[in-house]
Tab-separated table of C-alpha atoms in Angstrom:
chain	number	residue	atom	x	y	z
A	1	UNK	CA	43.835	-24.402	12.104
A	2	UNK	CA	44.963	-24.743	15.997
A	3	UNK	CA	42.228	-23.675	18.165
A	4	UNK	CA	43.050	-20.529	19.103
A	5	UNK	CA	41.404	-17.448	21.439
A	6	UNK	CA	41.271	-13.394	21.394
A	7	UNK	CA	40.794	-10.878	24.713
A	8	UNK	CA	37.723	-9.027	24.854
A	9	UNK	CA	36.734	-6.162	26.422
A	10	UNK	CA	33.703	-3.639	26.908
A	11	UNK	CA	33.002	-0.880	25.247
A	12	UNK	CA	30.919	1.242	26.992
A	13	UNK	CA	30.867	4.490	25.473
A	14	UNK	CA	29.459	3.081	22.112
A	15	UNK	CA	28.019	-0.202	24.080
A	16	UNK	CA	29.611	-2.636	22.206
A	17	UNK	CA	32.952	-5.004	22.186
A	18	UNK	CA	35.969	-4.985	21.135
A	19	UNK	CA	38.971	-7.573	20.443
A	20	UNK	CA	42.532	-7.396	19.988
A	21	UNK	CA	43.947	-8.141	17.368
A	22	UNK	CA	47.579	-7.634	15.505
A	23	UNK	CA	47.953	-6.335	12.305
A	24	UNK	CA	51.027	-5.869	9.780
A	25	UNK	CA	54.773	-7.259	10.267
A	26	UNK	CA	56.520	-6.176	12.928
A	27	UNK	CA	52.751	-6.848	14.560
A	28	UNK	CA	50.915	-3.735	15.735
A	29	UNK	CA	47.999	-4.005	18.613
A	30	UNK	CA	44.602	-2.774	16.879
A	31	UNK	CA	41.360	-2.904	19.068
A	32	UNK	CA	38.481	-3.730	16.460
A	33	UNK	CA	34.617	-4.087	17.472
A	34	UNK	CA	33.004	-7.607	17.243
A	35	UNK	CA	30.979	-7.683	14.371
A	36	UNK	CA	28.709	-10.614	12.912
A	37	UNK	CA	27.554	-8.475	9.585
A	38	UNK	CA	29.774	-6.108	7.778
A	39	UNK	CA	31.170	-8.059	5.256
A	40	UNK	CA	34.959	-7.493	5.429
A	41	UNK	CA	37.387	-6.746	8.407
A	42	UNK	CA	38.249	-3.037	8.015
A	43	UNK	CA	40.425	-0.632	10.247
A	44	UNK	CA	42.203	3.091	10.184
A	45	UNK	CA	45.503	2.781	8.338
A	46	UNK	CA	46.657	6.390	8.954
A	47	UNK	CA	46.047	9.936	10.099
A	48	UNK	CA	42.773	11.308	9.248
A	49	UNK	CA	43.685	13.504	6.117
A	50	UNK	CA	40.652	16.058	6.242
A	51	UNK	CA	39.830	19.210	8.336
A	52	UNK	CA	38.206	18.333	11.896
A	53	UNK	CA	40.118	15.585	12.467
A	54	UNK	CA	40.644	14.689	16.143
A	55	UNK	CA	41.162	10.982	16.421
A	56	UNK	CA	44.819	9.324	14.985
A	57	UNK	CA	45.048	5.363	14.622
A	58	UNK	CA	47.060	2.839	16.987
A	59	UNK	CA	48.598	2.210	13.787
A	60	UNK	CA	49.880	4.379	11.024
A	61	UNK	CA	49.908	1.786	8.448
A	62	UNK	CA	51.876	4.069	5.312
A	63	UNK	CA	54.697	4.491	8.072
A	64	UNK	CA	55.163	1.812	8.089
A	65	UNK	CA	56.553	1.177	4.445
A	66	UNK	CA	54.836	-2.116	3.772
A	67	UNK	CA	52.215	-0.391	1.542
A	68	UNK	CA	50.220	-3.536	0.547
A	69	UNK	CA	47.130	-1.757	-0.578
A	70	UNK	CA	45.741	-3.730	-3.696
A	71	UNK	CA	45.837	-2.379	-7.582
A	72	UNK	CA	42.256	-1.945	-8.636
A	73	UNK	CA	43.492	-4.155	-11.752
A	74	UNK	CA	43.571	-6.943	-10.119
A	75	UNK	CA	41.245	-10.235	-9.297
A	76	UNK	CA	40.731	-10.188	-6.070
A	77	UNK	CA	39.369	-6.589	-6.291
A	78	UNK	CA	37.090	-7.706	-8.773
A	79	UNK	CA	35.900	-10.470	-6.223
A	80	UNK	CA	35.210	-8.214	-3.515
A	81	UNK	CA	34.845	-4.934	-4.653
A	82	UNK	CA	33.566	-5.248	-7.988
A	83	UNK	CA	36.511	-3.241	-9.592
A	84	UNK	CA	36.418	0.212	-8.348
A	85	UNK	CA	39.077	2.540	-9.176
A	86	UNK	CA	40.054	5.468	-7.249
A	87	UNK	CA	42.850	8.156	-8.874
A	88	UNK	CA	43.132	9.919	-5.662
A	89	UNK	CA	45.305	7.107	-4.741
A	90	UNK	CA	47.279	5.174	-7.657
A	91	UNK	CA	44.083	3.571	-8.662
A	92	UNK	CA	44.450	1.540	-5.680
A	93	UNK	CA	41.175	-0.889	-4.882
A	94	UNK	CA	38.024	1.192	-3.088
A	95	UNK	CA	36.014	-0.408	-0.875
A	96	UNK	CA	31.902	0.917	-0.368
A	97	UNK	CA	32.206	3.581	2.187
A	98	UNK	CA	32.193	3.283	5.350
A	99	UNK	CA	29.896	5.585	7.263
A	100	UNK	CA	30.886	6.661	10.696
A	101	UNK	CA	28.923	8.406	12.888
A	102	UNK	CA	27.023	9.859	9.586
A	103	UNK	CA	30.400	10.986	7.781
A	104	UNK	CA	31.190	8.625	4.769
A	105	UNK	CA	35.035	8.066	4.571
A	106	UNK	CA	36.704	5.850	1.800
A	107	UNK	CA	37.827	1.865	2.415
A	108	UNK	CA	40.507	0.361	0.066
A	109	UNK	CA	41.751	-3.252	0.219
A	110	UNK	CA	45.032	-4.087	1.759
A	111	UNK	CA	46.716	-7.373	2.463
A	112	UNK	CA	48.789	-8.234	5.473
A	113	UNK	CA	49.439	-10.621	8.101
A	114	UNK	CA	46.480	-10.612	10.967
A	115	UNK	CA	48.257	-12.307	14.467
A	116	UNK	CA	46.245	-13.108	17.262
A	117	UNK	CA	48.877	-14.811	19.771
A	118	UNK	CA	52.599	-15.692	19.019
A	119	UNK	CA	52.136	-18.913	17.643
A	120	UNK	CA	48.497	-18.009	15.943
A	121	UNK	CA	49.150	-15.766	12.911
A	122	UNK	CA	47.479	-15.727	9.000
A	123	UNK	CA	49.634	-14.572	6.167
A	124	UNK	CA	48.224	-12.419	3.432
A	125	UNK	CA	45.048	-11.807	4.925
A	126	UNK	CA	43.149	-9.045	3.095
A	127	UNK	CA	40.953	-6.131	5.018
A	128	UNK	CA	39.752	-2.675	4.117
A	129	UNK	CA	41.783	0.004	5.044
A	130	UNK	CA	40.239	3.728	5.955
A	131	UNK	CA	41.652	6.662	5.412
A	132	UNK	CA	39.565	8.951	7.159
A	133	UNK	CA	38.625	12.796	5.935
A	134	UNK	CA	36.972	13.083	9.362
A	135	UNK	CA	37.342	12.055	12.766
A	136	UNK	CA	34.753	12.742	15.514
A	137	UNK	CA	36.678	12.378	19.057
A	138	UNK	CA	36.775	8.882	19.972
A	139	UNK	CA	34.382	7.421	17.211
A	140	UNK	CA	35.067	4.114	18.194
A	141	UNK	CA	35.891	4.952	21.501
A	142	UNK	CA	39.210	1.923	21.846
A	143	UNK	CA	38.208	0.984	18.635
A	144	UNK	CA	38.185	2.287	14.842
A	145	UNK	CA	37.324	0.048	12.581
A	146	UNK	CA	35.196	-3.860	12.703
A	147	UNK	CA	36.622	-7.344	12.725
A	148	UNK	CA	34.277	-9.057	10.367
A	149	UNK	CA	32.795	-13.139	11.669
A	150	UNK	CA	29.635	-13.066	9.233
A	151	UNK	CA	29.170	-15.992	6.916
A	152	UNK	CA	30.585	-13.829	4.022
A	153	UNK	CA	33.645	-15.355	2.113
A	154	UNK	CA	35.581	-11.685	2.505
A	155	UNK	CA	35.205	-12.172	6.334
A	156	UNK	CA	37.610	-12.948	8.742
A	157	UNK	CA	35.721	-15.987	10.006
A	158	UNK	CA	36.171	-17.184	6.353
A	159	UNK	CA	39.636	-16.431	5.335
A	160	UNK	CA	41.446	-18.058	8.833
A	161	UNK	CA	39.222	-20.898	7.700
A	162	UNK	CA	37.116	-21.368	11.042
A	163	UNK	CA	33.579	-22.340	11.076
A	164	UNK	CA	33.176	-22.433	14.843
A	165	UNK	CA	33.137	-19.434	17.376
A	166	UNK	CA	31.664	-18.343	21.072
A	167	UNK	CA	31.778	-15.944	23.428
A	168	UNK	CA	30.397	-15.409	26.821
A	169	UNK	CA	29.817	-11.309	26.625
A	170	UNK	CA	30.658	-9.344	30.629
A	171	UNK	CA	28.528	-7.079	31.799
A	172	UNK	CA	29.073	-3.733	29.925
A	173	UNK	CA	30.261	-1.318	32.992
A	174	UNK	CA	32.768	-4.633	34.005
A	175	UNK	CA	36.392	-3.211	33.672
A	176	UNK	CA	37.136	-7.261	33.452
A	177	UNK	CA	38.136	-8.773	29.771
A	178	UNK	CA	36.642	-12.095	28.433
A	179	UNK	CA	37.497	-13.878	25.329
A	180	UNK	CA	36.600	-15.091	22.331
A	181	UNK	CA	37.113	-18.530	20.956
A	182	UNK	CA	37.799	-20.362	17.657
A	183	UNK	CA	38.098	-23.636	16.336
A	184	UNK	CA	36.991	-26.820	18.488
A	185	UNK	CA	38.163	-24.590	21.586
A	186	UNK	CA	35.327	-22.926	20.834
A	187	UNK	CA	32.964	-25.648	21.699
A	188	UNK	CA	30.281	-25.478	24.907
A	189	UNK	CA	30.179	-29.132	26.412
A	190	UNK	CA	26.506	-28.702	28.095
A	191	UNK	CA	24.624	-26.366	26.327
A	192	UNK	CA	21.127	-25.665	27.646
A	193	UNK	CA	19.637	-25.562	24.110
A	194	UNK	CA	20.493	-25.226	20.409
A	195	UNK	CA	18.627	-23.844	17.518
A	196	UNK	CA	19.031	-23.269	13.574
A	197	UNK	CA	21.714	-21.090	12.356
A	198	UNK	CA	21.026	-19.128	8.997
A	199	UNK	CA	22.735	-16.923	7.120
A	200	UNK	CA	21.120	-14.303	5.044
A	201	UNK	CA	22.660	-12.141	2.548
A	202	UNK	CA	20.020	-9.585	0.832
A	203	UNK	CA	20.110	-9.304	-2.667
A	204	UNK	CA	22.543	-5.737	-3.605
A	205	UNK	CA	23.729	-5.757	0.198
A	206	UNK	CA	27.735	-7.010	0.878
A	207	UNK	CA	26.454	-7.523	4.051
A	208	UNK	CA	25.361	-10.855	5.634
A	209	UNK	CA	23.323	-11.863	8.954
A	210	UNK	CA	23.426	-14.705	11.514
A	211	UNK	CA	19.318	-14.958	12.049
A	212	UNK	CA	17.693	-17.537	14.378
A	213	UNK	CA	14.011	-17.723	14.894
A	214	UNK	CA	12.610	-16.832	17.588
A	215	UNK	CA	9.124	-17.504	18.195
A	216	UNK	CA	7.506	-15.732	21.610
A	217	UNK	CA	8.313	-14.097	24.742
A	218	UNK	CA	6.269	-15.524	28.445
A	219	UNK	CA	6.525	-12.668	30.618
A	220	UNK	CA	4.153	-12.569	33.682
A	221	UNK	CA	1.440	-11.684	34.359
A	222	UNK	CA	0.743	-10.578	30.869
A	223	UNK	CA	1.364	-14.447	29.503
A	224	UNK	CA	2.843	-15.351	25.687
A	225	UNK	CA	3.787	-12.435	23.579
A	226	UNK	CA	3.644	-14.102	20.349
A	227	UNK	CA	6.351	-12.720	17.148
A	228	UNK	CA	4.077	-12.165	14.288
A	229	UNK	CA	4.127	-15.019	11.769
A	230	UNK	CA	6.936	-16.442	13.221
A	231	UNK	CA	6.385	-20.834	12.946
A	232	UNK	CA	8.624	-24.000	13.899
A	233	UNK	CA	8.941	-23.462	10.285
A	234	UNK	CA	10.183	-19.984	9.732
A	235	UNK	CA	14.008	-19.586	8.411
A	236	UNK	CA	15.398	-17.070	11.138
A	237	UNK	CA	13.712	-13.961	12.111
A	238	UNK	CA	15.899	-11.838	14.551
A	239	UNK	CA	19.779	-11.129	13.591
A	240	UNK	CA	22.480	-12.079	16.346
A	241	UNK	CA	24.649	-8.864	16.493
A	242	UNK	CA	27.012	-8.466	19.321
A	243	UNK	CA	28.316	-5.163	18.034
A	244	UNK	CA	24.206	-3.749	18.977
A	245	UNK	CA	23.792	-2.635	22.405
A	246	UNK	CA	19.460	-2.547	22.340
A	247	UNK	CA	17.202	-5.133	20.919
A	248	UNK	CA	15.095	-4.457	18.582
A	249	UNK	CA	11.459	-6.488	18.304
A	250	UNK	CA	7.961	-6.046	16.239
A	251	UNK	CA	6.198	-2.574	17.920
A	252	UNK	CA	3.317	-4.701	18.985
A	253	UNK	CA	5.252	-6.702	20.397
A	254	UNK	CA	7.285	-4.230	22.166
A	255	UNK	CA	3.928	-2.431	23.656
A	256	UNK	CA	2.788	-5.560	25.132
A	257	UNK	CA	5.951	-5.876	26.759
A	258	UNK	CA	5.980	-2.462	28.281
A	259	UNK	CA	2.479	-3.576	29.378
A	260	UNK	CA	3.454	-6.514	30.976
A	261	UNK	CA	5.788	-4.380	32.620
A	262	UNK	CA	3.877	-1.612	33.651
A	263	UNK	CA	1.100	-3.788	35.156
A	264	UNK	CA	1.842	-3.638	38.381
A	265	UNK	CA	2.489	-0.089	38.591
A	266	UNK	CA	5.221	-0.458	40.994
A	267	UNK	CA	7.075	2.546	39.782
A	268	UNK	CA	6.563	6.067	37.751
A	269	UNK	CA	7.951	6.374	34.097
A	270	UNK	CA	10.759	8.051	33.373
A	271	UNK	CA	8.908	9.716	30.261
A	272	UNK	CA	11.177	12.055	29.510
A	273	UNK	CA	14.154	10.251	29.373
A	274	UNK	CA	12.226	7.895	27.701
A	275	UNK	CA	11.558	10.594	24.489
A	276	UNK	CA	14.909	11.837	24.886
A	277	UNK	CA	17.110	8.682	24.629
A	278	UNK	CA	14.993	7.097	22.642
A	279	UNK	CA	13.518	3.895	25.100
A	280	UNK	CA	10.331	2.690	24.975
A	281	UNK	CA	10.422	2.527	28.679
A	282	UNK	CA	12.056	3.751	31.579
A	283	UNK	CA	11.322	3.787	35.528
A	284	UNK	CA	12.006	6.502	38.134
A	285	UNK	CA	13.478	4.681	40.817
A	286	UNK	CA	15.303	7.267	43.049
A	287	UNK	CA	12.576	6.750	45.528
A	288	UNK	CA	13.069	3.037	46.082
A	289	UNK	CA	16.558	3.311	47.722
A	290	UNK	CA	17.717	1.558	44.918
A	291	UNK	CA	15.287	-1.368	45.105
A	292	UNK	CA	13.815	-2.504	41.177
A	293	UNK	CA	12.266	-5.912	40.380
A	294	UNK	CA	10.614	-6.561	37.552
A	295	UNK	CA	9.737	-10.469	36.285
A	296	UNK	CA	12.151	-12.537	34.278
A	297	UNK	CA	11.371	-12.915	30.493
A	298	UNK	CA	11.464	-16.284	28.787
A	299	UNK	CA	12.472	-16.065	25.236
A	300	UNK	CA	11.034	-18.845	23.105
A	301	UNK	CA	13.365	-19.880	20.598
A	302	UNK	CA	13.058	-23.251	17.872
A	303	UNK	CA	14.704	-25.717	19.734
A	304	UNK	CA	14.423	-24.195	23.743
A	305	UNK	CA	13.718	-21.178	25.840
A	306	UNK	CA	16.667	-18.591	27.175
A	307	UNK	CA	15.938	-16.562	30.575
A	308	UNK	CA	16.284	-13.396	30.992
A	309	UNK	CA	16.777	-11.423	34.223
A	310	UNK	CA	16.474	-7.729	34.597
A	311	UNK	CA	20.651	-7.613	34.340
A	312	UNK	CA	19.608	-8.376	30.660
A	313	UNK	CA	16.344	-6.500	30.287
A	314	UNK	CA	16.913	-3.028	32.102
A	315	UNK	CA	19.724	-0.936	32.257
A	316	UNK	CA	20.797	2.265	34.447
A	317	UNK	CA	20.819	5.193	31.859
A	318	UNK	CA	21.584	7.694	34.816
A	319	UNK	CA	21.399	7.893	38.621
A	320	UNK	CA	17.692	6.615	39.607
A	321	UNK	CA	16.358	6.072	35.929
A	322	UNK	CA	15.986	2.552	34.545
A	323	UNK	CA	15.543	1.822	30.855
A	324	UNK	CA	14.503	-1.435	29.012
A	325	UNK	CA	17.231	-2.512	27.036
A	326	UNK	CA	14.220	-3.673	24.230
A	327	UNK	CA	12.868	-0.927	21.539
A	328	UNK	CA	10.622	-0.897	18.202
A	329	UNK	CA	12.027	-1.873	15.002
A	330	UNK	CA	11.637	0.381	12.538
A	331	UNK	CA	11.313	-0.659	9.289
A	332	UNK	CA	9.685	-3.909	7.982
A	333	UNK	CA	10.330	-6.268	10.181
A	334	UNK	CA	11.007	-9.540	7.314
A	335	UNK	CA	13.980	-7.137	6.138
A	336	UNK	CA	17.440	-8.727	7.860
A	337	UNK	CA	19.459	-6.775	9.930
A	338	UNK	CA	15.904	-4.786	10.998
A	339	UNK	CA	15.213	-7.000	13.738
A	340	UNK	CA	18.243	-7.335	16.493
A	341	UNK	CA	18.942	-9.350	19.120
A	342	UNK	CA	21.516	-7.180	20.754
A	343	UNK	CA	24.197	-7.576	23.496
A	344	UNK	CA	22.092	-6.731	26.364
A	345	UNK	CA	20.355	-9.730	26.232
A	346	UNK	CA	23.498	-11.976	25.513
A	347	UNK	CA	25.525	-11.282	28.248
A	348	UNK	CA	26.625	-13.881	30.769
A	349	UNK	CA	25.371	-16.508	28.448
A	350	UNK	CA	28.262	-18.808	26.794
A	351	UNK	CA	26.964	-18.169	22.951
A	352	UNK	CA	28.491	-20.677	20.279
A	353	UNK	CA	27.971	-20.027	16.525
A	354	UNK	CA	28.334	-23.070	14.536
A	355	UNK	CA	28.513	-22.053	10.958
A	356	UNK	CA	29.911	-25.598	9.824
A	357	UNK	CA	26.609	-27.644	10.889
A	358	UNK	CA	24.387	-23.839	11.096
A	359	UNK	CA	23.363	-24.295	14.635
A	360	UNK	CA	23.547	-21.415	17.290
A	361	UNK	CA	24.056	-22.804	20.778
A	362	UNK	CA	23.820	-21.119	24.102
A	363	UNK	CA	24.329	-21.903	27.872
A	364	UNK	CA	23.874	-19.630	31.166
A	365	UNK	CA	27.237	-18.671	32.464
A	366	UNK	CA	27.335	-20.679	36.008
């Protein structure tokens, strides 16, 4: 297709970002969060229909009259959702939950066209539809629902028939928008470095994960932080997710990095924001007038190394307290989607994901 581009903005109050997007004919805005995993593009497609509801949709899709929710009877339910039936409604096509913010609600699959400019529109594109029973305020906060750019054949990425995409993320408090790119527009003409793209779909998940190895982090005066195991060899270790505010890295590695940072014991811990929110380190800095330096991190990558600043690595959780933006996986660490290389440390970098020739490449924004 014609190379073709989307407006992103910040999120801030879940920490991700979000892209517009126009569903349905006549076309209807949708804001949808930026998501390299979930397996299918899914969105609200009317009012929440439970008790404690308190968030209603951009778009009230039944209103509409163009009810193209998908019989359960047919193929392409089969294909994607393995052929479950739900009698609530008509035996239309249900989805796997989705789970927001802990409350499962139920997806079906709906067809439609999906616009993103005038002239850039797809016909009969299929996503899940939610029909919520519950609505916390502002779930999403200008978004409720994903736009799907994993290497799944259900995806977005895969149905407009791109295998190219980038993005150079904005700081996460920037009221400014940036976009997103597909096609050959989305192409970075000097890129500092490239390395392997792979895409990982566990056996029983729907889900699939962009993973690129990384292999050690140089941060002074501690030296190389090595990731366990991790080779020239290894087939992708940490998942690309731009829809993940905090990164998440081995524990051992993660308490050698709080060493490395605590070394020079420039400044006191923040220790109980740190059990609070859930960092694995935070500074008091309210006595600095605002001064905070800490050293750049080089992450070591197959193929080249990416710099990191303290824009990337710490953040400003509230007036005076600053938090590293990396924390401990949980979980074992060779499971995708475990360990996350999350927005934080992608922003201001121009990211490219190749899924045609599986290469991920990435250049400092100027």
């Amino acid at each position: 297709p014609t190379p073709f581009n989307a407006t992103v903005m910040a999120n801030p109050q879940l920490k991700n970002y979000i892209m517009q997007l126009y569903l349905g004919s006549p076309p209807a805005l949708v804001w949808l969060i930026i998501d390299t995993s979930y397996f299918i593009t899914f969105t609200q497609c009317g009012p929440c229909i439970g008790d404690g509801c308190t968030y209603e949709p951009f778009w009230d899709y039944i209103a509409t009259g163009q009810n193209h929710l998908i019989s359960c009877q047919t193929q392409r339910c089969f294909n994607i959702y393995e052929s479950q039936c739900d009698n609530r409604f008509d035996y239309y096509c249900a989805a796997p939950q989705v789970t927001i913010d802990g409350t499962q609600t139920v997806n079906y699959l709906s067809f439609d066209t999906i616009t993103f400019s005038p002239n850039i529109s797809f016909s009969s594109s299929y996503f899940g539809c939610i029909f919520p029973f519950f609505t916390p305020p502002n779930v999403y906060g200008k978004a409720y629902g994903v736009v799907s750019l994993c290497n799944n054949p259900n995806s977005l990425l895969s149905q407009i028939g791109v295998t190219k995409f980038s993005y150079c993320l904005q700081n996460m408090n920037s009221d400014s928008s940036s976009l997103i790119y597909f096609g050959e527009s989305a192409n970075i003409l000097f890129s500092e470095f490239s390395t392997p793209l792979y895409s990982n779909t566990p056996s029983g998940q729907y889900n699939s994960y962009y993973l690129v190895t990384i292999l050690s982090l140089d941060i002074p005066p501690v030296g190389r932080i090595p990731f366990p195991g991790a080779t020239s060899s290894t087939q992708g270790n940490i998942n690309i997710q731009p829809s993940t505010y905090l990164t998440y890295l081995p524990s051992e590695m993660v308490t050698q990095i709080v060493n490395a940072f605590t070394t020079p014991n420039r400044y006191s811990r923040a220790n109980s924001v740190e059990t609070n929110q859930g960092y694995s380190l935070c500074f008091n800095i309210s006595s600095t007038n605002g001064a905070f330096i800490v050293p750049t991190i080089a992450a070591n990558f197959v193929g080249g190394s990416l710099i990191l600043n303290q824009q990337n690595t710490f953040v400003e959780v509230e007036a005076g307290v600053m938090c590293m933006t990396i924390v401990s996986a949980s979980g074992n660490i060779s499971t995708p989607g475990n360990v996350i290389w999350g927005n934080a440390l992608q922003t201001n970098f121009y990211i490219q994901y190749d899924v045609g020739d599986n290469v991920l490449r990435i250049q400092p924004d100027p």
